[in-house]
Coordinates of C-alpha atoms in Angstrom, one line a residue:
X28 CA 11.3 3.7 -12.1
X29 CA 10.1 3.3 -8.5
X30 CA 9.6 6.3 -6.3
X31 CA 9.8 4.3 -3.0
X32 CA 13.2 4.6 -1.4
X33 CA 14.9 1.4 -0.1
X34 CA 14.3 2.2 3.4
X35 CA 10.4 2.4 2.7
X36 CA 10.4 -0.9 0.9
X37 CA 12.4 -2.3 3.9
X38 CA 9.5 -1.4 6.4
X39 CA 6.7 -2.9 4.4
X40 CA 4.8 -5.1 6.6
X41 CA 5.8 -8.4 5.4
X42 CA 9.4 -7.4 5.5
X43 CA 8.9 -6.4 9.1
X44 CA 8.2 -10.0 9.8
X45 CA 11.6 -10.9 8.3
X46 CA 13.5 -8.2 10.0
X47 CA 11.9 -9.3 13.3
X48 CA 13.0 -12.9 12.6
X49 CA 9.5 -14.2 12.7
X50 CA 7.5 -16.3 10.3
X51 CA 3.9 -15.9 9.6
X52 CA 1.9 -17.2 13.0
X53 CA 0.8 -20.8 12.8
X54 CA -2.2 -21.1 15.1
X55 CA -2.3 -24.3 17.3
X56 CA -5.4 -26.4 17.3
X57 CA -8.0 -25.2 19.7
X58 CA -5.7 -22.0 20.6
X59 CA -7.4 -19.0 21.9
X60 CA -7.5 -15.9 19.9
X61 CA -4.8 -13.6 21.1
X62 CA -3.2 -16.2 23.5
X63 CA 0.1 -15.3 25.1
X64 CA 2.1 -16.7 22.3
X65 CA 0.2 -14.8 19.7
X66 CA 0.5 -11.5 21.7
X67 CA 4.3 -12.0 22.2
X68 CA 4.4 -12.8 18.2
X69 CA 3.0 -9.3 17.6
X70 CA 4.9 -7.5 20.3
X71 CA 8.2 -8.7 18.8
X72 CA 6.9 -7.6 15.3
X73 CA 5.9 -4.2 16.7
X74 CA 9.1 -3.5 18.7
X75 CA 11.4 -4.6 15.9
X76 CA 9.3 -2.2 13.5
X77 CA 9.4 0.7 16.0
X78 CA 13.3 0.2 16.5
X79 CA 13.9 0.2 12.7
X80 CA 11.7 3.3 12.2
X81 CA 13.8 5.3 15.1
X82 CA 17.0 4.1 13.4
X83 CA 15.9 5.4 10.2
X84 CA 14.6 8.6 11.6
X85 CA 18.0 9.1 13.4
X86 CA 19.8 8.6 10.0
X87 CA 17.6 10.8 8.0
X88 CA 17.8 13.7 10.5
X89 CA 21.6 13.5 10.2
X90 CA 21.5 13.5 6.3
X91 CA 19.1 16.5 6.5
X92 CA 21.5 18.5 8.6
X93 CA 24.3 17.7 6.2
X94 CA 22.4 18.8 3.2
X95 CA 20.9 22.0 4.8
X96 CA 24.5 23.3 5.2
X97 CA 25.0 23.2 1.4
X98 CA 24.1 26.4 -0.3
X99 CA 23.6 26.3 -4.0
X100 CA 24.2 29.6 -5.9
X101 CA 21.9 28.5 -8.6
X102 CA 18.2 29.4 -7.8
X103 CA 16.9 26.2 -9.6
X104 CA 19.2 23.9 -7.7
X105 CA 18.3 25.7 -4.6
X106 CA 14.7 25.1 -5.2
X107 CA 15.2 21.6 -6.0
X108 CA 17.2 21.2 -2.5
X109 CA 14.4 22.9 -0.8
X110 CA 11.6 20.7 -2.2
X111 CA 13.7 17.6 -1.6
X112 CA 14.1 18.8 2.0
X113 CA 10.3 19.4 2.3
X114 CA 9.6 16.0 1.1
X115 CA 12.1 14.4 3.6
X116 CA 10.4 16.6 6.4
X117 CA 6.9 15.2 5.2
X118 CA 8.2 11.7 5.3
X119 CA 9.8 12.0 8.7
X120 CA 6.5 13.6 10.2
X121 CA 4.9 10.3 9.0
X122 CA 7.4 8.2 10.4
X123 CA 7.1 9.9 13.8
X124 CA 3.4 9.5 13.6
X125 CA 3.8 5.7 12.8
X126 CA 6.0 5.4 15.7
X127 CA 3.4 7.1 18.1
X128 CA 0.8 4.6 16.5
X129 CA 3.1 1.5 17.3
X130 CA 3.6 2.7 20.8
X131 CA -0.1 2.8 21.5
X132 CA -0.6 -0.5 19.9
X133 CA 2.0 -2.0 22.3
X134 CA 0.1 -0.4 25.1
X135 CA -3.1 -2.2 23.8
X136 CA -1.1 -5.5 23.9
X137 CA -0.2 -4.8 27.5
X138 CA -3.9 -4.0 28.5
X139 CA -5.3 -7.0 26.5
X140 CA -7.2 -4.8 24.0
X141 CA -5.2 -5.8 21.0
X142 CA -6.5 -7.8 18.2
X143 CA -10.3 -6.7 18.6
X144 CA -11.9 -4.1 16.4
X145 CA -12.3 -0.7 18.0
X146 CA -15.8 -0.3 16.4
X147 CA -17.5 -3.5 16.6
X148 CA -15.4 -5.6 19.0
X149 CA -14.9 -8.6 16.7
X150 CA -11.7 -10.2 16.1
X151 CA -9.4 -8.5 13.5
X152 CA -7.6 -11.6 12.4
X153 CA -4.1 -12.7 12.6
X154 CA -3.3 -12.4 8.9
X155 CA -4.6 -9.0 8.8
X156 CA -2.7 -7.7 11.8
X157 CA 0.5 -9.4 10.4
X158 CA -0.1 -7.4 7.2
X159 CA -1.0 -4.1 9.4
X160 CA 0.2 -4.6 13.0
X161 CA -1.2 -1.3 14.1
X162 CA -4.8 -2.1 12.7
X163 CA -7.6 -1.3 15.0
X164 CA -10.6 -2.0 12.7
X165 CA -11.7 -5.3 11.2
X166 CA -11.7 -5.4 7.4
X167 CA -15.6 -4.9 7.2
X168 CA -15.5 -1.6 9.5
X169 CA -12.4 -0.4 7.7
X170 CA -14.2 -0.8 4.5
X171 CA -17.4 0.9 5.6
X172 CA -15.1 3.9 7.1
X173 CA -13.4 4.2 3.7
X174 CA -16.8 4.2 1.7
X175 CA -17.9 7.0 4.2
X176 CA -14.6 9.0 3.6
X177 CA -15.4 8.8 -0.1
X178 CA -18.8 9.9 0.3
X179 CA -17.7 12.7 2.4
X180 CA -14.8 14.1 0.1
X181 CA -16.8 13.6 -3.1

């Protein structure tokens, strides 16, 4: 049984392309990296993703209010309700942070800083950005960062 909710599956990066009504970007011959058409492609993806998250956040807030008003007399039922509520709050917090990250990424597009690694300034790559539109590190720098994290945490 899958632990992912239908809304979390709907927000996966490839589905974001579908929701945005875009297909994977086809680079034109001799096209410059992060041309205006590429930036427009990613702006559309990011805005659609952000709008979908905001819609989901509004819906989940309404559901949380409805469920908070139910008071179970059985302590076990009440504990289950509280745990579910805590999980929903953590998920909401993650979604709020993702919306903020999307907004920062949209600002990078506006200032022509999008698509380049924040660490080494190399091109991140169109396919990687389609898979993770908020990526700010190239795959090599991200891999090194993850290795360092593993070494620090044990």
